[in-house]
């Protein structure tokens, strides 16, 4: 089951819809350097989208602004194909003055809305390509304190444009108690600053199991995650993805150890369609109507 993603197990109805439309999912990852963004992406999708960094050759180029890098992979599972695009944003928060770190990211998201709008206005809409960002995973440094001004600013600027999914990076560096308290403080900050993070809808007609599963996923937000694309050996000889410490191994795919599995479930299995629909029906629609108003249409 290593590296197994799970989208091939989507509920039938959703599945059929998606297969017909073609799975195309775009996720953006944002957070300060070194928080494990590239590692998580490799861990999440069981595929290396990123060329591994060559430690012997550190890059001496320092870009003057946040870069936007788009990488795609086609992954296939039980005959179901998913075109996955990951938009990485290296450089975010790395500068002496990070006041406008959010700006190139917002511009990128809006440019993707514009490209979609342009296609909608064409006479022939048959070959529409949806490159809009369907989810933005925002990495919070595992300080154990509260959100930084940089985090708050980013989320406030972006929350009406993209589905924000906050995660606590490198949660293996915090104790269970610290994580619990940190999560609460983050949620308090988010509420206090009136930030909208992605809220999964609950449907009354869903069966008990689905409702319970969704509730369980939502209760873990902000997901405390651990990423590792390396396998380590447990004392019983099993090999798992994880991080090794003198006192033991933190397993990436063990729900007792961290929320990685829940994040993946939400993104790829339970909420992929929802994230796409909310992007289209609410975020994009608001953008589109505001744009039409400013253009005087
Ligand atoms: P990025 O700059 O955000 O893309 O971060 P990278 O994915 O390049 O990771 C930076 C460093 O942190 C690497 O040495 C990773 O092995 C390490 N790292 C990544 N994820 C985790 C994690 O969950 N826990 C710990 N302790 N280290 C991690
Ligand atoms: Mg990186």
PDB file of C-alpha atoms and ligand atoms in Angstrom:
ATOM      1  CA  UNK A   1       0.000   0.000   0.000  1.00  0.00           C
ATOM      2  CA  UNK A   2       3.032   2.251   0.063  1.00  0.00           C
ATOM      3  CA  UNK A   3       2.443   5.405  -1.922  1.00  0.00           C
ATOM      4  CA  UNK A   4      -1.147   4.406  -2.581  1.00  0.00           C
ATOM      5  CA  UNK A   5      -3.164   7.504  -3.169  1.00  0.00           C
ATOM      6  CA  UNK A   6      -6.774   6.398  -3.073  1.00  0.00           C
ATOM      7  CA  UNK A   7      -8.547   8.475  -5.710  1.00  0.00           C
ATOM      8  CA  UNK A   8      -9.527   5.299  -7.524  1.00  0.00           C
ATOM      9  CA  UNK A   9     -11.795   4.573  -4.545  1.00  0.00           C
ATOM     10  CA  UNK A  10     -13.897   7.693  -4.843  1.00  0.00           C
ATOM     11  CA  UNK A  11     -17.579   7.051  -4.266  1.00  0.00           C
ATOM     12  CA  UNK A  12     -19.175   5.809  -7.479  1.00  0.00           C
ATOM     13  CA  UNK A  13     -21.246   8.802  -8.379  1.00  0.00           C
ATOM     14  CA  UNK A  14     -18.480  11.309  -7.850  1.00  0.00           C
ATOM     15  CA  UNK A  15     -16.208   8.934  -9.609  1.00  0.00           C
ATOM     16  CA  UNK A  16     -18.244   8.713 -12.779  1.00  0.00           C
ATOM     17  CA  UNK A  17     -18.593  12.475 -12.929  1.00  0.00           C
ATOM     18  CA  UNK A  18     -14.873  12.929 -12.520  1.00  0.00           C
ATOM     19  CA  UNK A  19     -13.869  10.281 -14.965  1.00  0.00           C
ATOM     20  CA  UNK A  20     -16.076  11.898 -17.551  1.00  0.00           C
ATOM     21  CA  UNK A  21     -14.735  15.367 -16.903  1.00  0.00           C
ATOM     22  CA  UNK A  22     -11.213  14.041 -16.499  1.00  0.00           C
ATOM     23  CA  UNK A  23      -9.482  14.284 -13.180  1.00  0.00           C
ATOM     24  CA  UNK A  24      -7.500  17.465 -13.139  1.00  0.00           C
ATOM     25  CA  UNK A  25      -6.622  18.826  -9.769  1.00  0.00           C
ATOM     26  CA  UNK A  26      -4.391  21.762  -8.932  1.00  0.00           C
ATOM     27  CA  UNK A  27      -3.016  22.325  -5.470  1.00  0.00           C
ATOM     28  CA  UNK A  28      -0.812  25.183  -4.383  1.00  0.00           C
ATOM     29  CA  UNK A  29       1.625  24.970  -1.514  1.00  0.00           C
ATOM     30  CA  UNK A  30       2.747  28.016   0.426  1.00  0.00           C
ATOM     31  CA  UNK A  31       4.942  28.503   3.461  1.00  0.00           C
ATOM     32  CA  UNK A  32       8.381  29.606   4.508  1.00  0.00           C
ATOM     33  CA  UNK A  33      11.444  27.782   3.199  1.00  0.00           C
ATOM     34  CA  UNK A  34      12.469  24.628   4.962  1.00  0.00           C
ATOM     35  CA  UNK A  35       9.041  23.773   6.361  1.00  0.00           C
ATOM     36  CA  UNK A  36       8.846  20.619   4.283  1.00  0.00           C
ATOM     37  CA  UNK A  37       6.681  21.667   1.336  1.00  0.00           C
ATOM     38  CA  UNK A  38       8.546  19.741  -1.352  1.00  0.00           C
ATOM     39  CA  UNK A  39       8.845  16.713   0.903  1.00  0.00           C
ATOM     40  CA  UNK A  40       5.113  16.710   1.611  1.00  0.00           C
ATOM     41  CA  UNK A  41       4.213  16.842  -2.045  1.00  0.00           C
ATOM     42  CA  UNK A  42       6.359  13.830  -2.772  1.00  0.00           C
ATOM     43  CA  UNK A  43       4.871  12.060   0.232  1.00  0.00           C
ATOM     44  CA  UNK A  44       1.290  12.959  -0.658  1.00  0.00           C
ATOM     45  CA  UNK A  45       1.176  11.811  -4.196  1.00  0.00           C
ATOM     46  CA  UNK A  46       3.511   8.861  -3.968  1.00  0.00           C
ATOM     47  CA  UNK A  47       5.434  10.245  -6.848  1.00  0.00           C
ATOM     48  CA  UNK A  48       8.390  12.537  -7.147  1.00  0.00           C
ATOM     49  CA  UNK A  49       7.352  15.676  -8.874  1.00  0.00           C
ATOM     50  CA  UNK A  50      10.444  17.400  -7.703  1.00  0.00           C
ATOM     51  CA  UNK A  51      13.956  16.741  -8.800  1.00  0.00           C
ATOM     52  CA  UNK A  52      15.787  15.895  -5.588  1.00  0.00           C
ATOM     53  CA  UNK A  53      18.008  18.693  -4.412  1.00  0.00           C
ATOM     54  CA  UNK A  54      21.654  18.079  -4.961  1.00  0.00           C
ATOM     55  CA  UNK A  55      23.205  18.910  -1.602  1.00  0.00           C
ATOM     56  CA  UNK A  56      26.660  19.240  -3.102  1.00  0.00           C
ATOM     57  CA  UNK A  57      25.503  22.073  -5.271  1.00  0.00           C
ATOM     58  CA  UNK A  58      23.598  24.635  -3.252  1.00  0.00           C
ATOM     59  CA  UNK A  59      21.956  27.190  -5.463  1.00  0.00           C
ATOM     60  CA  UNK A  60      23.728  30.535  -5.157  1.00  0.00           C
ATOM     61  CA  UNK A  61      20.991  32.413  -6.920  1.00  0.00           C
ATOM     62  CA  UNK A  62      18.679  34.310  -4.680  1.00  0.00           C
ATOM     63  CA  UNK A  63      15.523  35.285  -6.501  1.00  0.00           C
ATOM     64  CA  UNK A  64      14.321  38.766  -5.648  1.00  0.00           C
ATOM     65  CA  UNK A  65      10.743  37.734  -5.213  1.00  0.00           C
ATOM     66  CA  UNK A  66       8.466  34.782  -4.646  1.00  0.00           C
ATOM     67  CA  UNK A  67       8.707  32.385  -7.565  1.00  0.00           C
ATOM     68  CA  UNK A  68       5.771  30.460  -8.891  1.00  0.00           C
ATOM     69  CA  UNK A  69       6.652  26.982 -10.116  1.00  0.00           C
ATOM     70  CA  UNK A  70       4.107  24.719 -11.645  1.00  0.00           C
ATOM     71  CA  UNK A  71       4.779  20.987 -11.874  1.00  0.00           C
ATOM     72  CA  UNK A  72       2.542  18.292 -13.204  1.00  0.00           C
ATOM     73  CA  UNK A  73       2.371  14.564 -13.012  1.00  0.00           C
ATOM     74  CA  UNK A  74      -0.009  11.995 -14.401  1.00  0.00           C
ATOM     75  CA  UNK A  75      -0.706   9.359 -11.836  1.00  0.00           C
ATOM     76  CA  UNK A  76      -2.749   6.272 -12.404  1.00  0.00           C
ATOM     77  CA  UNK A  77      -4.403   3.967  -9.948  1.00  0.00           C
ATOM     78  CA  UNK A  78      -6.579   0.963 -10.785  1.00  0.00           C
ATOM     79  CA  UNK A  79      -7.001   2.336 -14.276  1.00  0.00           C
ATOM     80  CA  UNK A  80      -8.106   5.775 -13.112  1.00  0.00           C
ATOM     81  CA  UNK A  81      -5.935   8.625 -14.285  1.00  0.00           C
ATOM     82  CA  UNK A  82      -5.357  11.876 -12.468  1.00  0.00           C
ATOM     83  CA  UNK A  83      -3.545  14.847 -13.892  1.00  0.00           C
ATOM     84  CA  UNK A  84      -2.125  16.546 -10.861  1.00  0.00           C
ATOM     85  CA  UNK A  85      -0.576  19.971 -10.865  1.00  0.00           C
ATOM     86  CA  UNK A  86       1.312  21.319  -7.911  1.00  0.00           C
ATOM     87  CA  UNK A  87       2.065  25.008  -7.751  1.00  0.00           C
ATOM     88  CA  UNK A  88       5.038  25.658  -5.502  1.00  0.00           C
ATOM     89  CA  UNK A  89       5.908  29.112  -4.262  1.00  0.00           C
ATOM     90  CA  UNK A  90       9.567  29.110  -3.180  1.00  0.00           C
ATOM     91  CA  UNK A  91      10.774  32.336  -1.653  1.00  0.00           C
ATOM     92  CA  UNK A  92       7.617  33.072   0.318  1.00  0.00           C
ATOM     93  CA  UNK A  93       8.580  34.747   3.596  1.00  0.00           C
ATOM     94  CA  UNK A  94      12.302  34.574   2.873  1.00  0.00           C
ATOM     95  CA  UNK A  95      13.050  38.238   2.459  1.00  0.00           C
ATOM     96  CA  UNK A  96      14.041  41.018   4.817  1.00  0.00           C
ATOM     97  CA  UNK A  97      10.743  42.643   4.019  1.00  0.00           C
ATOM     98  CA  UNK A  98       7.955  40.131   3.504  1.00  0.00           C
ATOM     99  CA  UNK A  99       5.119  42.612   3.558  1.00  0.00           C
ATOM    100  CA  UNK A 100       4.091  41.805   0.019  1.00  0.00           C
ATOM    101  CA  UNK A 101       4.954  38.112  -0.139  1.00  0.00           C
ATOM    102  CA  UNK A 102       1.289  37.349  -0.712  1.00  0.00           C
ATOM    103  CA  UNK A 103       1.059  39.548  -3.789  1.00  0.00           C
ATOM    104  CA  UNK A 104       2.661  37.397  -6.507  1.00  0.00           C
ATOM    105  CA  UNK A 105       0.648  34.462  -5.194  1.00  0.00           C
ATOM    106  CA  UNK A 106      -2.635  36.359  -5.369  1.00  0.00           C
ATOM    107  CA  UNK A 107      -1.727  37.552  -8.850  1.00  0.00           C
ATOM    108  CA  UNK A 108      -1.057  34.012  -9.966  1.00  0.00           C
ATOM    109  CA  UNK A 109      -4.392  32.779  -8.655  1.00  0.00           C
ATOM    110  CA  UNK A 110      -6.223  35.659 -10.339  1.00  0.00           C
ATOM    111  CA  UNK A 111      -4.359  35.138 -13.611  1.00  0.00           C
ATOM    112  CA  UNK A 112      -5.673  31.568 -13.602  1.00  0.00           C
ATOM    113  CA  UNK A 113      -9.215  32.857 -13.033  1.00  0.00           C
ATOM    114  CA  UNK A 114      -8.706  35.287 -15.928  1.00  0.00           C
ATOM    115  CA  UNK A 115      -7.522  32.500 -18.214  1.00  0.00           C
ATOM    116  CA  UNK A 116     -10.644  30.523 -17.383  1.00  0.00           C
ATOM    117  CA  UNK A 117     -12.899  33.544 -17.878  1.00  0.00           C
ATOM    118  CA  UNK A 118     -11.321  34.152 -21.243  1.00  0.00           C
ATOM    119  CA  UNK A 119     -12.141  30.597 -22.302  1.00  0.00           C
ATOM    120  CA  UNK A 120     -15.719  30.963 -21.096  1.00  0.00           C
ATOM    121  CA  UNK A 121     -16.142  33.946 -23.351  1.00  0.00           C
ATOM    122  CA  UNK A 122     -15.083  32.030 -26.408  1.00  0.00           C
ATOM    123  CA  UNK A 123     -17.648  30.730 -28.820  1.00  0.00           C
ATOM    124  CA  UNK A 124     -16.242  27.216 -28.734  1.00  0.00           C
ATOM    125  CA  UNK A 125     -16.110  26.124 -25.126  1.00  0.00           C
ATOM    126  CA  UNK A 126     -15.643  22.500 -25.754  1.00  0.00           C
ATOM    127  CA  UNK A 127     -11.968  22.346 -24.949  1.00  0.00           C
ATOM    128  CA  UNK A 128     -11.894  24.311 -21.727  1.00  0.00           C
ATOM    129  CA  UNK A 129      -8.852  23.738 -19.569  1.00  0.00           C
ATOM    130  CA  UNK A 130      -9.248  24.324 -15.854  1.00  0.00           C
ATOM    131  CA  UNK A 131      -5.969  25.531 -14.411  1.00  0.00           C
ATOM    132  CA  UNK A 132      -7.547  27.239 -11.439  1.00  0.00           C
ATOM    133  CA  UNK A 133      -6.065  26.507  -8.021  1.00  0.00           C
ATOM    134  CA  UNK A 134      -8.463  24.200  -6.192  1.00  0.00           C
ATOM    135  CA  UNK A 135      -6.734  24.175  -2.823  1.00  0.00           C
ATOM    136  CA  UNK A 136      -3.920  25.986  -1.098  1.00  0.00           C
ATOM    137  CA  UNK A 137      -2.045  24.141   1.613  1.00  0.00           C
ATOM    138  CA  UNK A 138      -0.587  26.759   3.925  1.00  0.00           C
ATOM    139  CA  UNK A 139       2.337  25.620   6.071  1.00  0.00           C
ATOM    140  CA  UNK A 140       2.519  27.012   9.593  1.00  0.00           C
ATOM    141  CA  UNK A 141       5.899  26.822  11.330  1.00  0.00           C
ATOM    142  CA  UNK A 142       5.841  24.487  14.358  1.00  0.00           C
ATOM    143  CA  UNK A 143       6.613  27.248  16.855  1.00  0.00           C
ATOM    144  CA  UNK A 144       3.991  26.161  19.346  1.00  0.00           C
ATOM    145  CA  UNK A 145       3.076  29.808  19.923  1.00  0.00           C
ATOM    146  CA  UNK A 146       0.534  31.333  17.572  1.00  0.00           C
ATOM    147  CA  UNK A 147       0.232  32.535  13.990  1.00  0.00           C
ATOM    148  CA  UNK A 148       2.854  34.991  12.769  1.00  0.00           C
ATOM    149  CA  UNK A 149       1.868  38.317  11.197  1.00  0.00           C
ATOM    150  CA  UNK A 150       3.060  36.839   7.880  1.00  0.00           C
ATOM    151  CA  UNK A 151       0.599  33.939   8.205  1.00  0.00           C
ATOM    152  CA  UNK A 152      -2.296  36.203   9.095  1.00  0.00           C
ATOM    153  CA  UNK A 153      -1.555  38.632   6.286  1.00  0.00           C
ATOM    154  CA  UNK A 154      -1.324  35.863   3.718  1.00  0.00           C
ATOM    155  CA  UNK A 155      -4.532  34.181   4.768  1.00  0.00           C
ATOM    156  CA  UNK A 156      -6.465  37.453   4.984  1.00  0.00           C
ATOM    157  CA  UNK A 157      -5.386  38.429   1.488  1.00  0.00           C
ATOM    158  CA  UNK A 158      -6.129  35.074  -0.074  1.00  0.00           C
ATOM    159  CA  UNK A 159      -9.103  33.596   1.750  1.00  0.00           C
ATOM    160  CA  UNK A 160     -11.727  34.815  -0.691  1.00  0.00           C
ATOM    161  CA  UNK A 161      -9.753  33.582  -3.686  1.00  0.00           C
ATOM    162  CA  UNK A 162      -8.741  30.059  -2.781  1.00  0.00           C
ATOM    163  CA  UNK A 163      -9.664  27.164  -0.501  1.00  0.00           C
ATOM    164  CA  UNK A 164      -7.208  27.561   2.356  1.00  0.00           C
ATOM    165  CA  UNK A 165      -6.095  24.427   4.165  1.00  0.00           C
ATOM    166  CA  UNK A 166      -3.734  25.264   7.013  1.00  0.00           C
ATOM    167  CA  UNK A 167      -1.280  22.639   8.220  1.00  0.00           C
ATOM    168  CA  UNK A 168       1.238  22.532  11.040  1.00  0.00           C
ATOM    169  CA  UNK A 169       4.544  21.665   9.402  1.00  0.00           C
ATOM    170  CA  UNK A 170       7.038  19.187  10.886  1.00  0.00           C
ATOM    171  CA  UNK A 171       4.722  18.267  13.711  1.00  0.00           C
ATOM    172  CA  UNK A 172       7.207  15.602  14.836  1.00  0.00           C
ATOM    173  CA  UNK A 173       9.086  18.457  16.488  1.00  0.00           C
ATOM    174  CA  UNK A 174       6.204  19.065  18.922  1.00  0.00           C
ATOM    175  CA  UNK A 175       4.750  16.875  21.656  1.00  0.00           C
ATOM    176  CA  UNK A 176       1.139  15.708  21.534  1.00  0.00           C
ATOM    177  CA  UNK A 177       0.125  18.274  24.139  1.00  0.00           C
ATOM    178  CA  UNK A 178       1.936  21.061  22.350  1.00  0.00           C
ATOM    179  CA  UNK A 179       0.138  20.173  19.124  1.00  0.00           C
ATOM    180  CA  UNK A 180      -3.228  20.190  20.832  1.00  0.00           C
ATOM    181  CA  UNK A 181      -2.669  23.628  22.338  1.00  0.00           C
ATOM    182  CA  UNK A 182      -1.080  24.984  19.177  1.00  0.00           C
ATOM    183  CA  UNK A 183      -4.052  23.878  17.093  1.00  0.00           C
ATOM    184  CA  UNK A 184      -6.439  25.656  19.414  1.00  0.00           C
ATOM    185  CA  UNK A 185      -4.394  28.854  19.332  1.00  0.00           C
ATOM    186  CA  UNK A 186      -4.257  28.759  15.550  1.00  0.00           C
ATOM    187  CA  UNK A 187      -8.031  28.307  15.333  1.00  0.00           C
ATOM    188  CA  UNK A 188      -8.536  31.160  17.798  1.00  0.00           C
ATOM    189  CA  UNK A 189      -6.294  33.424  15.701  1.00  0.00           C
ATOM    190  CA  UNK A 190      -8.134  32.434  12.551  1.00  0.00           C
ATOM    191  CA  UNK A 191     -11.486  33.229  14.157  1.00  0.00           C
ATOM    192  CA  UNK A 192     -10.255  36.482  15.655  1.00  0.00           C
ATOM    193  CA  UNK A 193      -8.985  37.714  12.293  1.00  0.00           C
ATOM    194  CA  UNK A 194     -12.148  36.519  10.545  1.00  0.00           C
ATOM    195  CA  UNK A 195     -10.168  34.324   8.218  1.00  0.00           C
ATOM    196  CA  UNK A 196     -12.182  31.830   6.213  1.00  0.00           C
ATOM    197  CA  UNK A 197     -10.492  28.495   5.923  1.00  0.00           C
ATOM    198  CA  UNK A 198     -11.996  25.703   3.857  1.00  0.00           C
ATOM    199  CA  UNK A 199     -15.147  24.397   5.483  1.00  0.00           C
ATOM    200  CA  UNK A 200     -16.259  21.072   4.191  1.00  0.00           C
ATOM    201  CA  UNK A 201     -20.014  20.987   3.755  1.00  0.00           C
ATOM    202  CA  UNK A 202     -22.024  18.382   5.645  1.00  0.00           C
ATOM    203  CA  UNK A 203     -24.903  16.741   3.878  1.00  0.00           C
ATOM    204  CA  UNK A 204     -27.825  15.399   5.814  1.00  0.00           C
ATOM    205  CA  UNK A 205     -28.464  12.755   3.202  1.00  0.00           C
ATOM    206  CA  UNK A 206     -24.987  11.289   3.606  1.00  0.00           C
ATOM    207  CA  UNK A 207     -24.889   7.977   5.392  1.00  0.00           C
ATOM    208  CA  UNK A 208     -23.708   7.783   9.003  1.00  0.00           C
ATOM    209  CA  UNK A 209     -20.346   6.485   8.027  1.00  0.00           C
ATOM    210  CA  UNK A 210     -19.638   9.344   5.623  1.00  0.00           C
ATOM    211  CA  UNK A 211     -20.820  11.948   8.103  1.00  0.00           C
ATOM    212  CA  UNK A 212     -18.599  10.462  10.798  1.00  0.00           C
ATOM    213  CA  UNK A 213     -15.636  10.242   8.467  1.00  0.00           C
ATOM    214  CA  UNK A 214     -16.016  13.853   7.358  1.00  0.00           C
ATOM    215  CA  UNK A 215     -16.438  15.061  10.908  1.00  0.00           C
ATOM    216  CA  UNK A 216     -13.283  13.224  11.893  1.00  0.00           C
ATOM    217  CA  UNK A 217     -11.328  14.825   9.048  1.00  0.00           C
ATOM    218  CA  UNK A 218     -12.574  18.320   9.810  1.00  0.00           C
ATOM    219  CA  UNK A 219     -11.783  17.905  13.503  1.00  0.00           C
ATOM    220  CA  UNK A 220      -8.103  17.554  12.631  1.00  0.00           C
ATOM    221  CA  UNK A 221      -7.757  20.939  10.932  1.00  0.00           C
ATOM    222  CA  UNK A 222      -5.156  22.439  11.054  1.00  0.00           C
ATOM    223  CA  UNK A 223      -3.622  19.079  10.157  1.00  0.00           C
ATOM    224  CA  UNK A 224      -0.421  18.359  12.082  1.00  0.00           C
ATOM    225  CA  UNK A 225       1.701  16.681   9.484  1.00  0.00           C
ATOM    226  CA  UNK A 226       4.949  14.812   9.070  1.00  0.00           C
ATOM    227  CA  UNK A 227       6.502  14.308   5.693  1.00  0.00           C
ATOM    228  CA  UNK A 228       9.214  11.931   4.575  1.00  0.00           C
ATOM    229  CA  UNK A 229       9.905  10.339   1.262  1.00  0.00           C
ATOM    230  CA  UNK A 230      12.347   7.875   2.797  1.00  0.00           C
ATOM    231  CA  UNK A 231      11.630   4.482   4.252  1.00  0.00           C
ATOM    232  CA  UNK A 232      12.972   3.539   7.652  1.00  0.00           C
ATOM    233  CA  UNK A 233      13.060   0.190   9.378  1.00  0.00           C
ATOM    234  CA  UNK A 234      11.002  -0.530  12.476  1.00  0.00           C
ATOM    235  CA  UNK A 235      12.248  -2.799  15.268  1.00  0.00           C
ATOM    236  CA  UNK A 236      10.064  -5.614  13.899  1.00  0.00           C
ATOM    237  CA  UNK A 237      11.715  -5.307  10.510  1.00  0.00           C
ATOM    238  CA  UNK A 238       8.815  -3.630   8.707  1.00  0.00           C
ATOM    239  CA  UNK A 239       9.811  -0.798   6.412  1.00  0.00           C
ATOM    240  CA  UNK A 240       7.643   2.316   6.531  1.00  0.00           C
ATOM    241  CA  UNK A 241       7.792   5.905   5.408  1.00  0.00           C
ATOM    242  CA  UNK A 242       8.874   7.868   8.420  1.00  0.00           C
ATOM    243  CA  UNK A 243      11.463   9.772  10.366  1.00  0.00           C
ATOM    244  CA  UNK A 244      13.841   8.033  12.708  1.00  0.00           C
ATOM    245  CA  UNK A 245      14.685   9.333  16.175  1.00  0.00           C
ATOM    246  CA  UNK A 246      16.845   7.880  18.928  1.00  0.00           C
ATOM    247  CA  UNK A 247      13.636   7.044  20.804  1.00  0.00           C
ATOM    248  CA  UNK A 248      11.798   5.542  17.850  1.00  0.00           C
ATOM    249  CA  UNK A 249      10.194   6.134  14.490  1.00  0.00           C
ATOM    250  CA  UNK A 250       7.469   8.603  13.578  1.00  0.00           C
ATOM    251  CA  UNK A 251       5.454   6.949  10.842  1.00  0.00           C
ATOM    252  CA  UNK A 252       4.024   9.151   8.122  1.00  0.00           C
ATOM    253  CA  UNK A 253       1.127   6.812   7.351  1.00  0.00           C
ATOM    254  CA  UNK A 254       0.187   6.086  10.949  1.00  0.00           C
ATOM    255  CA  UNK A 255      -2.832   8.070  12.096  1.00  0.00           C
ATOM    256  CA  UNK A 256      -1.783   7.734  15.709  1.00  0.00           C
ATOM    257  CA  UNK A 257       1.404   9.621  14.902  1.00  0.00           C
ATOM    258  CA  UNK A 258       0.185  12.535  12.789  1.00  0.00           C
ATOM    259  CA  UNK A 259      -2.641  13.827  10.531  1.00  0.00           C
ATOM    260  CA  UNK A 260      -0.987  13.192   7.181  1.00  0.00           C
ATOM    261  CA  UNK A 261      -3.410  10.412   6.265  1.00  0.00           C
ATOM    262  CA  UNK A 262      -6.383  12.662   7.036  1.00  0.00           C
ATOM    263  CA  UNK A 263      -5.025  15.474   4.880  1.00  0.00           C
ATOM    264  CA  UNK A 264      -4.527  13.088   1.991  1.00  0.00           C
ATOM    265  CA  UNK A 265      -7.978  11.589   2.437  1.00  0.00           C
ATOM    266  CA  UNK A 266      -9.549  15.015   2.335  1.00  0.00           C
ATOM    267  CA  UNK A 267      -7.640  16.207  -0.714  1.00  0.00           C
ATOM    268  CA  UNK A 268      -7.781  13.142  -2.829  1.00  0.00           C
ATOM    269  CA  UNK A 269     -10.651  11.021  -1.707  1.00  0.00           C
ATOM    270  CA  UNK A 270     -13.389  12.704   0.240  1.00  0.00           C
ATOM    271  CA  UNK A 271     -13.228  16.349  -0.822  1.00  0.00           C
ATOM    272  CA  UNK A 272     -11.560  16.664  -4.212  1.00  0.00           C
ATOM    273  CA  UNK A 273     -14.831  17.278  -6.031  1.00  0.00           C
ATOM    274  CA  UNK A 274     -16.038  19.616  -3.290  1.00  0.00           C
ATOM    275  CA  UNK A 275     -12.894  21.667  -3.477  1.00  0.00           C
ATOM    276  CA  UNK A 276     -13.300  21.976  -7.226  1.00  0.00           C
ATOM    277  CA  UNK A 277     -16.970  22.844  -6.968  1.00  0.00           C
ATOM    278  CA  UNK A 278     -16.444  25.489  -4.296  1.00  0.00           C
ATOM    279  CA  UNK A 279     -13.652  26.988  -6.394  1.00  0.00           C
ATOM    280  CA  UNK A 280     -15.952  27.177  -9.394  1.00  0.00           C
ATOM    281  CA  UNK A 281     -19.266  28.057  -7.798  1.00  0.00           C
ATOM    282  CA  UNK A 282     -18.155  30.492  -5.116  1.00  0.00           C
ATOM    283  CA  UNK A 283     -14.555  31.704  -5.384  1.00  0.00           C
ATOM    284  CA  UNK A 284     -14.400  31.992  -9.159  1.00  0.00           C
ATOM    285  CA  UNK A 285     -17.974  33.203  -9.450  1.00  0.00           C
ATOM    286  CA  UNK A 286     -17.331  36.036  -6.976  1.00  0.00           C
ATOM    287  CA  UNK A 287     -14.185  36.991  -8.813  1.00  0.00           C
ATOM    288  CA  UNK A 288     -15.987  36.949 -12.134  1.00  0.00           C
ATOM    289  CA  UNK A 289     -18.911  39.092 -11.045  1.00  0.00           C
ATOM    290  CA  UNK A 290     -16.646  41.641  -9.337  1.00  0.00           C
ATOM    291  CA  UNK A 291     -14.596  41.831 -12.480  1.00  0.00           C
ATOM    292  CA  UNK A 292     -17.662  42.402 -14.625  1.00  0.00           C
ATOM    293  CA  UNK A 293     -18.786  45.180 -12.302  1.00  0.00           C
ATOM    294  CA  UNK A 294     -15.425  46.972 -12.458  1.00  0.00           C
ATOM    295  CA  UNK A 295     -15.434  46.609 -16.236  1.00  0.00           C
ATOM    296  CA  UNK A 296     -18.869  48.196 -16.283  1.00  0.00           C
ATOM    297  CA  UNK A 297     -20.492  45.268 -18.009  1.00  0.00           C
TER     298      UNK A 297
HETATM  299  P1  LIG B   1      10.642  23.339   1.607  1.00  0.00           P
HETATM  300  O1  LIG B   1      11.715  24.364   1.555  1.00  0.00           O
HETATM  301  O2  LIG B   1       9.448  23.866   2.349  1.00  0.00           O
HETATM  302  O3  LIG B   1      10.266  22.758   0.278  1.00  0.00           O
HETATM  303  O4  LIG B   1      11.185  22.140   2.526  1.00  0.00           O
HETATM  304  P2  LIG B   1      11.829  20.720   2.108  1.00  0.00           P
HETATM  305  O5  LIG B   1      10.774  19.766   1.717  1.00  0.00           O
HETATM  306  O6  LIG B   1      12.919  20.972   1.140  1.00  0.00           O
HETATM  307  O7  LIG B   1      12.407  20.221   3.506  1.00  0.00           O
HETATM  308  C1  LIG B   1      13.394  20.926   4.227  1.00  0.00           C
HETATM  309  C2  LIG B   1      14.051  20.008   5.241  1.00  0.00           C
HETATM  310  O8  LIG B   1      13.123  19.594   6.246  1.00  0.00           O
HETATM  311  C3  LIG B   1      14.598  18.704   4.635  1.00  0.00           C
HETATM  312  O9  LIG B   1      15.794  18.388   5.280  1.00  0.00           O
HETATM  313  C4  LIG B   1      13.511  17.688   4.970  1.00  0.00           C
HETATM  314  O10 LIG B   1      14.019  16.367   5.085  1.00  0.00           O
HETATM  315  C5  LIG B   1      13.028  18.188   6.318  1.00  0.00           C
HETATM  316  N1  LIG B   1      11.625  17.827   6.566  1.00  0.00           N
HETATM  317  C6  LIG B   1      10.608  17.766   5.669  1.00  0.00           C
HETATM  318  N2  LIG B   1       9.458  17.394   6.248  1.00  0.00           N
HETATM  319  C7  LIG B   1       9.728  17.212   7.555  1.00  0.00           C
HETATM  320  C8  LIG B   1       8.946  16.803   8.696  1.00  0.00           C
HETATM  321  O11 LIG B   1       7.742  16.547   8.626  1.00  0.00           O
HETATM  322  N3  LIG B   1       9.596  16.735   9.891  1.00  0.00           N
HETATM  323  C9  LIG B   1      10.942  17.008  10.025  1.00  0.00           C
HETATM  324  N4  LIG B   1      11.475  16.899  11.236  1.00  0.00           N
HETATM  325  N5  LIG B   1      11.683  17.396   8.989  1.00  0.00           N
HETATM  326  C10 LIG B   1      11.107  17.494   7.767  1.00  0.00           C
HETATM  327 MG1  LIG B   2      10.796  23.306  -1.623  1.00  0.00          MG
END
